[in-house]
Amino acid sequence: MPELRKDPIVGRWVIIATDRAKRPVGPKAEVPPPLGGYCPFCEGSENNTPHEILAYRDRNTRSNEKGWRVRVVPNKFPALQIEGDLNKRGEGIYDKMNGTGAHEVIIECPFHEISMSGLTEDNIREVLWVYRDRLVDLKKDPRLVYGMLFKNVGALAGASLEHSHSQLIVTPIVPINVWEEMNGAMEFFGYRGRCIYCDMIHQELATEKRIVLDTPNFVSFTPYASRFPFETWILPKNHNSHYENIQKMEVEELGTVLKTILCKLETALDKPAYNYIIHTSPFDTQALPHYHWHIEIIPRLTRVAGFEWGTGFYINPVPPEQAAAYLRDTEVDLLKIPKR
């Protein structure tokens, strides 16, 4: 059973999960892994994954068999386990609880595609809707408090399998980084009476210096205080604190926006490793006037080293204005069909 332990100095919770040591390990050298070979995520290998939790399927196809388009399965090497009670307890000055939660893998396509940018817009829309479905379902569990959706692409970003997939980890506590972000937004709201993310959207659209893409319902820009080169955010223009409240019309547009941004980053930066994270509100909160869900995309172009770990400062060698201009000028063809 995994275990959650609380750092008594800064209040950060850490997951102790020994089973994670058994998961596949990516190459240590900074070279792309070889393509091809056996893949447990490809169609036809359904019996080599845990039984599916959810799948968008063609009609007249059965669970855990061929015929799916997007498929969700439990992570074979989970950081947290869905079974069991939290059993919060102390050990002297230390607090801990059982590693109860959820860890799921969203397999984004049945064929062996290594890049989400190689999927059709309809395929990406289904992935985005699966995200919403899983959050809606898991927030019914009173033990669970926060759902973190994320994607690791490339060995340098922590991916151990190349087939395009993303992950959902749901925790029984709100992670400290999320608390810090929400508290900062709350302080701004208390002072100004407005959502800081809505203000950022208005200011970025007004100046246009850091805008990468502007569509009717979404805006993408490189944030003013970017921590990493070419860090790029996607935000809905209409205020919404919870990703799971996204509307079908918004998903239709977001599929195109996300594909466009990923294509631009891959074209401009020669297919870098990257992470993206969906920042959303905790399950146990109602609609929040001060917080705004968003996607953060972080290409892995620089290393986090001693200074960053020790101080919390990040050194970014590329000004966000320069990165945004470069991405704006990068042309991509969304209709190009990649070779299978």
mmCIF file of C-alpha atoms in Angstrom:
data_model
loop_
_atom_site.group_PDB
_atom_site.id
_atom_site.type_symbol
_atom_site.label_atom_id
_atom_site.label_comp_id
_atom_site.label_asym_id
_atom_site.label_seq_id
_atom_site.Cartn_x
_atom_site.Cartn_y
_atom_site.Cartn_z
ATOM 1 C CA MET A 1 0.000 0.000 0.000
ATOM 2 C CA PRO A 2 1.427 3.433 -0.904
ATOM 3 C CA GLU A 3 1.712 5.948 1.929
ATOM 4 C CA LEU A 4 1.292 9.711 2.133
ATOM 5 C CA ARG A 5 3.691 11.501 4.489
ATOM 6 C CA LYS A 6 3.588 15.173 5.453
ATOM 7 C CA ASP A 7 6.693 17.345 5.667
ATOM 8 C CA PRO A 8 6.261 19.056 9.090
ATOM 9 C CA ILE A 9 8.235 22.152 8.047
ATOM 10 C CA VAL A 10 6.546 23.319 4.827
ATOM 11 C CA GLY A 11 3.403 21.173 4.918
ATOM 12 C CA ARG A 12 4.167 19.383 1.649
ATOM 13 C CA TRP A 13 2.800 15.853 1.274
ATOM 14 C CA VAL A 14 4.994 13.195 -0.340
ATOM 15 C CA ILE A 15 3.839 9.889 -1.831
ATOM 16 C CA ILE A 16 5.952 6.895 -0.811
ATOM 17 C CA ALA A 17 5.138 4.302 -3.500
ATOM 18 C CA THR A 18 7.599 1.423 -3.708
ATOM 19 C CA ASP A 19 5.699 -0.292 -6.539
ATOM 20 C CA ARG A 20 6.611 2.626 -8.819
ATOM 21 C CA ALA A 21 10.166 1.274 -8.877
ATOM 22 C CA LYS A 22 8.856 -1.656 -10.947
ATOM 23 C CA ARG A 23 7.548 0.515 -13.802
ATOM 24 C CA PRO A 24 9.376 0.702 -17.147
ATOM 25 C CA VAL A 25 12.339 3.064 -17.054
ATOM 26 C CA GLY A 26 13.192 5.339 -19.953
ATOM 27 C CA PRO A 27 16.708 5.632 -21.374
ATOM 28 C CA LYS A 28 19.230 7.615 -19.378
ATOM 29 C CA ALA A 29 20.961 9.046 -22.425
ATOM 30 C CA GLU A 30 19.412 12.188 -23.893
ATOM 31 C CA VAL A 31 18.521 10.558 -27.200
ATOM 32 C CA PRO A 32 15.071 9.623 -28.518
ATOM 33 C CA PRO A 33 14.091 6.021 -27.724
ATOM 34 C CA PRO A 34 13.958 3.680 -30.715
ATOM 35 C CA LEU A 35 10.567 3.468 -32.372
ATOM 36 C CA GLY A 36 8.629 0.283 -32.887
ATOM 37 C CA GLY A 37 8.643 -2.987 -30.992
ATOM 38 C CA TYR A 38 5.980 -4.305 -28.651
ATOM 39 C CA CYS A 39 3.572 -1.733 -27.180
ATOM 40 C CA PRO A 40 1.024 -2.631 -24.460
ATOM 41 C CA PHE A 41 -1.128 0.384 -25.391
ATOM 42 C CA CYS A 42 -1.745 -0.568 -29.029
ATOM 43 C CA GLU A 43 -5.026 -2.119 -30.131
ATOM 44 C CA GLY A 44 -4.828 -5.900 -29.794
ATOM 45 C CA SER A 45 -2.862 -5.742 -26.529
ATOM 46 C CA GLU A 46 -5.900 -5.120 -24.305
ATOM 47 C CA ASN A 47 -5.208 -8.250 -22.247
ATOM 48 C CA ASN A 48 -1.807 -6.813 -21.272
ATOM 49 C CA THR A 49 -3.270 -3.828 -19.430
ATOM 50 C CA PRO A 50 -5.545 -3.767 -16.378
ATOM 51 C CA HIS A 51 -9.251 -3.953 -17.233
ATOM 52 C CA GLU A 52 -10.545 -0.719 -18.692
ATOM 53 C CA ILE A 53 -12.437 1.767 -16.547
ATOM 54 C CA LEU A 54 -13.914 3.666 -19.486
ATOM 55 C CA ALA A 55 -13.603 3.498 -23.255
ATOM 56 C CA TYR A 56 -15.117 5.348 -26.179
ATOM 57 C CA ARG A 57 -15.889 2.472 -28.524
ATOM 58 C CA ASP A 58 -17.394 1.666 -31.872
ATOM 59 C CA ARG A 59 -20.816 0.058 -31.694
ATOM 60 C CA ASN A 60 -21.095 -3.652 -31.053
ATOM 61 C CA THR A 61 -17.608 -3.943 -29.551
ATOM 62 C CA ARG A 62 -16.936 -5.384 -26.108
ATOM 63 C CA SER A 63 -14.911 -4.137 -23.157
ATOM 64 C CA ASN A 64 -11.211 -4.980 -23.131
ATOM 65 C CA GLU A 65 -11.244 -5.932 -26.806
ATOM 66 C CA LYS A 66 -10.572 -4.137 -30.089
ATOM 67 C CA GLY A 67 -12.847 -1.378 -31.353
ATOM 68 C CA TRP A 68 -11.977 1.465 -28.964
ATOM 69 C CA ARG A 69 -10.898 5.006 -29.849
ATOM 70 C CA VAL A 70 -9.861 6.312 -26.410
ATOM 71 C CA ARG A 71 -9.379 3.981 -23.451
ATOM 72 C CA VAL A 72 -8.843 4.510 -19.701
ATOM 73 C CA VAL A 73 -7.170 1.855 -17.545
ATOM 74 C CA PRO A 74 -5.718 1.817 -14.022
ATOM 75 C CA ASN A 75 -1.990 2.501 -13.970
ATOM 76 C CA LYS A 76 -0.190 -0.833 -13.684
ATOM 77 C CA PHE A 77 2.287 0.761 -11.252
ATOM 78 C CA PRO A 78 0.066 3.191 -9.319
ATOM 79 C CA ALA A 79 1.314 6.030 -7.169
ATOM 80 C CA LEU A 80 -1.956 5.762 -5.196
ATOM 81 C CA GLN A 81 -4.488 2.931 -4.862
ATOM 82 C CA ILE A 82 -8.267 3.229 -5.007
ATOM 83 C CA GLU A 83 -8.838 0.539 -2.365
ATOM 84 C CA GLY A 84 -8.895 1.189 1.365
ATOM 85 C CA ASP A 85 -9.528 3.909 3.920
ATOM 86 C CA LEU A 86 -7.317 6.924 4.526
ATOM 87 C CA ASN A 87 -6.520 5.943 8.150
ATOM 88 C CA LYS A 88 -4.976 9.310 9.058
ATOM 89 C CA ARG A 89 -2.520 8.927 11.925
ATOM 90 C CA GLY A 90 0.507 10.382 13.600
ATOM 91 C CA GLU A 91 3.995 9.130 14.407
ATOM 92 C CA GLY A 92 5.479 11.548 16.910
ATOM 93 C CA ILE A 93 5.601 14.937 15.184
ATOM 94 C CA TYR A 94 4.946 13.330 11.780
ATOM 95 C CA ASP A 95 1.585 12.942 10.037
ATOM 96 C CA LYS A 96 0.758 10.265 7.526
ATOM 97 C CA MET A 97 -2.132 8.392 5.938
ATOM 98 C CA ASN A 98 -2.661 5.494 3.590
ATOM 99 C CA GLY A 99 -1.890 6.141 -0.055
ATOM 100 C CA THR A 100 -5.536 6.057 -1.077
ATOM 101 C CA GLY A 101 -6.455 7.738 -4.328
ATOM 102 C CA ALA A 102 -6.611 6.931 -8.013
ATOM 103 C CA HIS A 103 -4.012 6.631 -10.755
ATOM 104 C CA GLU A 104 -5.320 6.139 -14.281
ATOM 105 C CA VAL A 105 -3.841 6.121 -17.770
ATOM 106 C CA ILE A 106 -5.725 7.667 -20.682
ATOM 107 C CA ILE A 107 -4.614 5.841 -23.850
ATOM 108 C CA GLU A 108 -5.351 8.416 -26.512
ATOM 109 C CA CYS A 109 -5.534 6.291 -29.661
ATOM 110 C CA PRO A 110 -5.527 2.590 -30.636
ATOM 111 C CA PHE A 111 -2.723 2.890 -33.210
ATOM 112 C CA HIS A 112 0.928 3.513 -32.384
ATOM 113 C CA GLU A 113 1.202 7.299 -32.486
ATOM 114 C CA ILE A 114 3.882 8.878 -30.305
ATOM 115 C CA SER A 115 2.700 12.497 -30.576
ATOM 116 C CA MET A 116 -0.675 13.949 -29.693
ATOM 117 C CA SER A 117 -0.156 16.398 -32.539
ATOM 118 C CA GLY A 118 -0.428 13.419 -34.875
ATOM 119 C CA LEU A 119 -4.016 12.744 -33.789
ATOM 120 C CA THR A 120 -7.033 14.193 -35.560
ATOM 121 C CA GLU A 121 -8.842 17.090 -33.928
ATOM 122 C CA ASP A 122 -11.851 14.810 -33.315
ATOM 123 C CA ASN A 123 -9.589 12.312 -31.566
ATOM 124 C CA ILE A 124 -8.147 15.047 -29.330
ATOM 125 C CA ARG A 125 -11.662 16.276 -28.529
ATOM 126 C CA GLU A 126 -12.585 12.807 -27.330
ATOM 127 C CA VAL A 127 -9.481 12.747 -25.114
ATOM 128 C CA LEU A 128 -10.487 16.104 -23.616
ATOM 129 C CA TRP A 129 -14.017 14.814 -23.006
ATOM 130 C CA VAL A 130 -12.653 11.661 -21.349
ATOM 131 C CA TYR A 131 -10.752 13.956 -18.964
ATOM 132 C CA ARG A 132 -14.038 15.605 -18.060
ATOM 133 C CA ASP A 133 -15.857 12.270 -17.632
ATOM 134 C CA ARG A 134 -13.239 10.858 -15.275
ATOM 135 C CA LEU A 135 -13.197 13.976 -13.074
ATOM 136 C CA VAL A 136 -17.006 13.964 -12.863
ATOM 137 C CA ASP A 137 -16.988 10.308 -11.827
ATOM 138 C CA LEU A 138 -14.144 10.425 -9.314
ATOM 139 C CA LYS A 139 -15.334 13.550 -7.521
ATOM 140 C CA LYS A 140 -18.298 11.466 -6.269
ATOM 141 C CA ASP A 141 -15.883 9.614 -3.971
ATOM 142 C CA PRO A 142 -15.830 11.483 -0.623
ATOM 143 C CA ARG A 143 -12.271 10.266 0.088
ATOM 144 C CA LEU A 144 -10.879 12.098 -2.941
ATOM 145 C CA VAL A 145 -10.209 15.841 -3.096
ATOM 146 C CA TYR A 146 -8.075 16.792 -6.079
ATOM 147 C CA GLY A 147 -7.655 15.494 -9.634
ATOM 148 C CA MET A 148 -4.429 16.242 -11.507
ATOM 149 C CA LEU A 149 -4.491 15.583 -15.258
ATOM 150 C CA PHE A 150 -1.094 15.637 -16.915
ATOM 151 C CA LYS A 151 0.853 14.411 -19.908
ATOM 152 C CA ASN A 152 4.542 13.445 -20.097
ATOM 153 C CA VAL A 153 6.070 13.311 -23.580
ATOM 154 C CA GLY A 154 9.605 12.017 -24.068
ATOM 155 C CA ALA A 155 12.062 10.411 -21.668
ATOM 156 C CA LEU A 156 13.305 13.787 -20.423
ATOM 157 C CA ALA A 157 9.742 14.651 -19.372
ATOM 158 C CA GLY A 158 9.295 11.416 -17.440
ATOM 159 C CA ALA A 159 7.546 9.244 -20.036
ATOM 160 C CA SER A 160 8.388 5.540 -19.849
ATOM 161 C CA LEU A 161 6.195 4.490 -22.817
ATOM 162 C CA GLU A 162 6.144 6.290 -26.167
ATOM 163 C CA HIS A 163 2.518 5.577 -27.218
ATOM 164 C CA SER A 164 0.556 8.833 -26.847
ATOM 165 C CA HIS A 165 -1.130 8.835 -23.449
ATOM 166 C CA SER A 166 -1.861 11.033 -20.476
ATOM 167 C CA GLN A 167 -2.488 10.354 -16.802
ATOM 168 C CA LEU A 168 -4.852 11.254 -13.989
ATOM 169 C CA ILE A 169 -3.782 11.084 -10.353
ATOM 170 C CA VAL A 170 -6.457 11.873 -7.777
ATOM 171 C CA THR A 171 -5.310 12.654 -4.240
ATOM 172 C CA PRO A 172 -7.039 12.775 -0.836
ATOM 173 C CA ILE A 173 -5.481 16.182 -0.113
ATOM 174 C CA VAL A 174 -4.921 19.364 -2.131
ATOM 175 C CA PRO A 175 -1.251 19.480 -3.276
ATOM 176 C CA ILE A 176 0.751 22.375 -1.830
ATOM 177 C CA ASN A 177 1.491 23.878 -5.266
ATOM 178 C CA VAL A 178 -2.234 24.026 -5.948
ATOM 179 C CA TRP A 179 -2.874 25.648 -2.565
ATOM 180 C CA GLU A 180 -0.227 28.288 -3.226
ATOM 181 C CA GLU A 181 -1.707 29.087 -6.643
ATOM 182 C CA MET A 182 -5.257 29.279 -5.300
ATOM 183 C CA ASN A 183 -4.236 31.369 -2.295
ATOM 184 C CA GLY A 184 -2.447 33.839 -4.577
ATOM 185 C CA ALA A 185 -5.568 34.117 -6.707
ATOM 186 C CA MET A 186 -7.694 34.570 -3.569
ATOM 187 C CA GLU A 187 -5.475 37.398 -2.292
ATOM 188 C CA PHE A 188 -5.797 39.232 -5.619
ATOM 189 C CA PHE A 189 -9.566 38.750 -5.580
ATOM 190 C CA GLY A 190 -9.764 40.048 -2.016
ATOM 191 C CA TYR A 191 -7.833 43.201 -2.989
ATOM 192 C CA ARG A 192 -9.263 43.888 -6.461
ATOM 193 C CA GLY A 193 -12.558 42.007 -6.461
ATOM 194 C CA ARG A 194 -11.652 40.334 -9.761
ATOM 195 C CA CYS A 195 -10.187 37.052 -11.000
ATOM 196 C CA ILE A 196 -6.478 37.506 -11.679
ATOM 197 C CA TYR A 197 -6.626 35.078 -14.611
ATOM 198 C CA CYS A 198 -9.432 37.079 -16.237
ATOM 199 C CA ASP A 199 -7.328 40.222 -15.769
ATOM 200 C CA MET A 200 -4.321 38.486 -17.314
ATOM 201 C CA ILE A 201 -6.400 37.488 -20.332
ATOM 202 C CA HIS A 202 -7.605 41.063 -20.842
ATOM 203 C CA GLN A 203 -4.107 42.541 -20.471
ATOM 204 C CA GLU A 204 -2.437 39.978 -22.745
ATOM 205 C CA LEU A 205 -5.072 40.515 -25.445
ATOM 206 C CA ALA A 206 -4.641 44.276 -25.125
ATOM 207 C CA THR A 207 -0.842 44.264 -25.469
ATOM 208 C CA GLU A 208 -0.568 41.224 -27.796
ATOM 209 C CA LYS A 209 3.164 40.910 -26.971
ATOM 210 C CA ARG A 210 2.897 37.418 -25.566
ATOM 211 C CA ILE A 211 -0.152 36.101 -27.453
ATOM 212 C CA VAL A 212 0.424 32.874 -29.381
ATOM 213 C CA LEU A 213 -3.159 32.107 -30.433
ATOM 214 C CA ASP A 214 -6.467 33.948 -30.015
ATOM 215 C CA THR A 215 -9.742 32.148 -30.787
ATOM 216 C CA PRO A 216 -13.367 32.993 -29.891
ATOM 217 C CA ASN A 217 -13.374 31.110 -26.579
ATOM 218 C CA PHE A 218 -9.698 30.506 -25.766
ATOM 219 C CA VAL A 219 -6.437 32.390 -25.613
ATOM 220 C CA SER A 220 -2.905 31.019 -25.538
ATOM 221 C CA PHE A 221 0.095 33.057 -24.422
ATOM 222 C CA THR A 222 3.561 32.784 -22.939
ATOM 223 C CA PRO A 223 3.184 34.013 -19.328
ATOM 224 C CA TYR A 224 4.890 37.253 -18.292
ATOM 225 C CA ALA A 225 7.016 35.495 -15.639
ATOM 226 C CA SER A 226 7.655 32.294 -17.610
ATOM 227 C CA ARG A 227 9.678 29.825 -15.581
ATOM 228 C CA PHE A 228 10.835 27.857 -18.622
ATOM 229 C CA PRO A 229 11.695 28.700 -22.246
ATOM 230 C CA PHE A 230 8.574 28.587 -24.446
ATOM 231 C CA GLU A 231 6.285 27.833 -21.487
ATOM 232 C CA THR A 232 2.798 28.303 -22.940
ATOM 233 C CA TRP A 233 -0.619 28.550 -21.275
ATOM 234 C CA ILE A 234 -4.115 27.964 -22.659
ATOM 235 C CA LEU A 235 -7.054 29.605 -20.856
ATOM 236 C CA PRO A 236 -10.792 29.769 -21.523
ATOM 237 C CA LYS A 237 -11.955 33.369 -21.993
ATOM 238 C CA ASN A 238 -15.152 32.717 -20.041
ATOM 239 C CA HIS A 239 -14.529 32.386 -16.319
ATOM 240 C CA ASN A 240 -14.739 28.787 -15.107
ATOM 241 C CA SER A 241 -12.983 27.399 -12.039
ATOM 242 C CA HIS A 242 -13.512 23.667 -12.707
ATOM 243 C CA TYR A 243 -12.364 21.865 -15.852
ATOM 244 C CA GLU A 244 -15.103 19.238 -15.429
ATOM 245 C CA ASN A 245 -17.706 21.969 -16.053
ATOM 246 C CA ILE A 246 -16.421 22.482 -19.597
ATOM 247 C CA GLN A 247 -19.131 22.563 -22.274
ATOM 248 C CA LYS A 248 -19.280 20.505 -25.449
ATOM 249 C CA MET A 249 -18.887 23.603 -27.635
ATOM 250 C CA GLU A 250 -15.744 24.558 -25.730
ATOM 251 C CA VAL A 251 -14.276 21.068 -26.147
ATOM 252 C CA GLU A 252 -14.838 21.322 -29.904
ATOM 253 C CA GLU A 253 -12.718 24.487 -30.008
ATOM 254 C CA LEU A 254 -10.156 23.397 -27.421
ATOM 255 C CA GLY A 255 -9.292 20.325 -29.492
ATOM 256 C CA THR A 256 -8.200 22.582 -32.338
ATOM 257 C CA VAL A 257 -6.409 25.017 -30.028
ATOM 258 C CA LEU A 258 -4.431 22.299 -28.233
ATOM 259 C CA LYS A 259 -3.414 20.605 -31.473
ATOM 260 C CA THR A 260 -2.327 23.939 -32.960
ATOM 261 C CA ILE A 261 -0.157 24.842 -29.962
ATOM 262 C CA LEU A 262 1.457 21.399 -29.791
ATOM 263 C CA CYS A 263 2.161 21.473 -33.546
ATOM 264 C CA LYS A 264 3.735 24.921 -33.221
ATOM 265 C CA LEU A 265 5.957 23.832 -30.321
ATOM 266 C CA GLU A 266 7.037 20.638 -32.081
ATOM 267 C CA THR A 267 7.744 22.451 -35.347
ATOM 268 C CA ALA A 268 9.545 25.406 -33.774
ATOM 269 C CA LEU A 269 11.585 23.383 -31.285
ATOM 270 C CA ASP A 270 12.197 20.143 -33.234
ATOM 271 C CA LYS A 271 9.867 17.890 -31.248
ATOM 272 C CA PRO A 272 11.029 18.588 -27.668
ATOM 273 C CA ALA A 273 10.096 16.542 -24.641
ATOM 274 C CA TYR A 274 7.360 18.346 -22.742
ATOM 275 C CA ASN A 275 4.793 18.150 -19.970
ATOM 276 C CA TYR A 276 1.347 19.611 -19.878
ATOM 277 C CA ILE A 277 -0.793 19.958 -16.788
ATOM 278 C CA ILE A 278 -4.435 20.903 -16.399
ATOM 279 C CA HIS A 279 -4.804 23.211 -13.401
ATOM 280 C CA THR A 280 -8.302 22.998 -11.952
ATOM 281 C CA SER A 281 -10.116 23.481 -8.638
ATOM 282 C CA PRO A 282 -10.529 20.875 -5.876
ATOM 283 C CA PHE A 283 -13.546 18.570 -5.968
ATOM 284 C CA ASP A 284 -14.963 19.833 -2.672
ATOM 285 C CA THR A 285 -15.386 23.449 -3.803
ATOM 286 C CA GLN A 286 -18.289 25.135 -5.539
ATOM 287 C CA ALA A 287 -17.750 27.504 -8.471
ATOM 288 C CA LEU A 288 -14.967 29.873 -7.387
ATOM 289 C CA PRO A 289 -14.968 33.541 -8.479
ATOM 290 C CA HIS A 290 -11.203 33.883 -7.941
ATOM 291 C CA TYR A 291 -9.816 30.795 -9.724
ATOM 292 C CA HIS A 292 -9.707 29.904 -13.425
ATOM 293 C CA TRP A 293 -8.828 26.474 -14.841
ATOM 294 C CA HIS A 294 -6.071 26.445 -17.452
ATOM 295 C CA ILE A 295 -3.509 24.271 -19.223
ATOM 296 C CA GLU A 296 0.236 24.833 -18.771
ATOM 297 C CA ILE A 297 2.563 23.362 -21.410
ATOM 298 C CA ILE A 298 6.234 23.142 -20.426
ATOM 299 C CA PRO A 299 8.860 22.124 -23.018
ATOM 300 C CA ARG A 300 11.852 20.478 -21.345
ATOM 301 C CA LEU A 301 14.607 22.616 -22.856
ATOM 302 C CA THR A 302 16.532 23.449 -19.683
ATOM 303 C CA ARG A 303 17.339 21.591 -16.477
ATOM 304 C CA VAL A 304 16.179 22.429 -12.982
ATOM 305 C CA ALA A 305 19.412 22.401 -10.968
ATOM 306 C CA GLY A 306 20.748 23.311 -7.539
ATOM 307 C CA PHE A 307 19.928 27.030 -7.588
ATOM 308 C CA GLU A 308 16.324 26.405 -8.621
ATOM 309 C CA TRP A 309 15.795 23.619 -6.072
ATOM 310 C CA GLY A 310 17.402 25.645 -3.316
ATOM 311 C CA THR A 311 15.688 28.979 -3.910
ATOM 312 C CA GLY A 312 12.498 28.389 -5.894
ATOM 313 C CA PHE A 313 13.818 30.844 -8.511
ATOM 314 C CA TYR A 314 13.834 29.704 -12.122
ATOM 315 C CA ILE A 315 16.325 30.928 -14.721
ATOM 316 C CA ASN A 316 14.708 31.314 -18.147
ATOM 317 C CA PRO A 317 17.103 32.227 -20.993
ATOM 318 C CA VAL A 318 14.306 33.031 -23.503
ATOM 319 C CA PRO A 319 12.116 36.109 -22.890
ATOM 320 C CA PRO A 320 8.420 35.163 -23.218
ATOM 321 C CA GLU A 321 7.867 37.985 -25.722
ATOM 322 C CA GLN A 322 10.507 36.488 -28.012
ATOM 323 C CA ALA A 323 9.116 32.969 -27.561
ATOM 324 C CA ALA A 324 5.569 34.117 -28.362
ATOM 325 C CA ALA A 325 6.673 35.922 -31.516
ATOM 326 C CA TYR A 326 8.541 32.841 -32.692
ATOM 327 C CA LEU A 327 5.558 30.572 -32.075
ATOM 328 C CA ARG A 328 3.128 33.014 -33.716
ATOM 329 C CA ASP A 329 5.263 33.023 -36.844
ATOM 330 C CA THR A 330 5.537 29.234 -36.920
ATOM 331 C CA GLU A 331 3.086 27.935 -39.511
ATOM 332 C CA VAL A 332 1.538 24.474 -39.110
ATOM 333 C CA ASP A 333 -0.797 22.364 -41.219
ATOM 334 C CA LEU A 334 -3.461 20.773 -39.029
ATOM 335 C CA LEU A 335 -4.854 18.780 -41.953
ATOM 336 C CA LYS A 336 -1.613 16.958 -42.668
ATOM 337 C CA ILE A 337 -2.173 13.263 -42.020
ATOM 338 C CA PRO A 338 0.902 11.564 -40.503
ATOM 339 C CA LYS A 339 2.081 8.202 -41.763
ATOM 340 C CA ARG A 340 0.906 5.269 -39.638
#
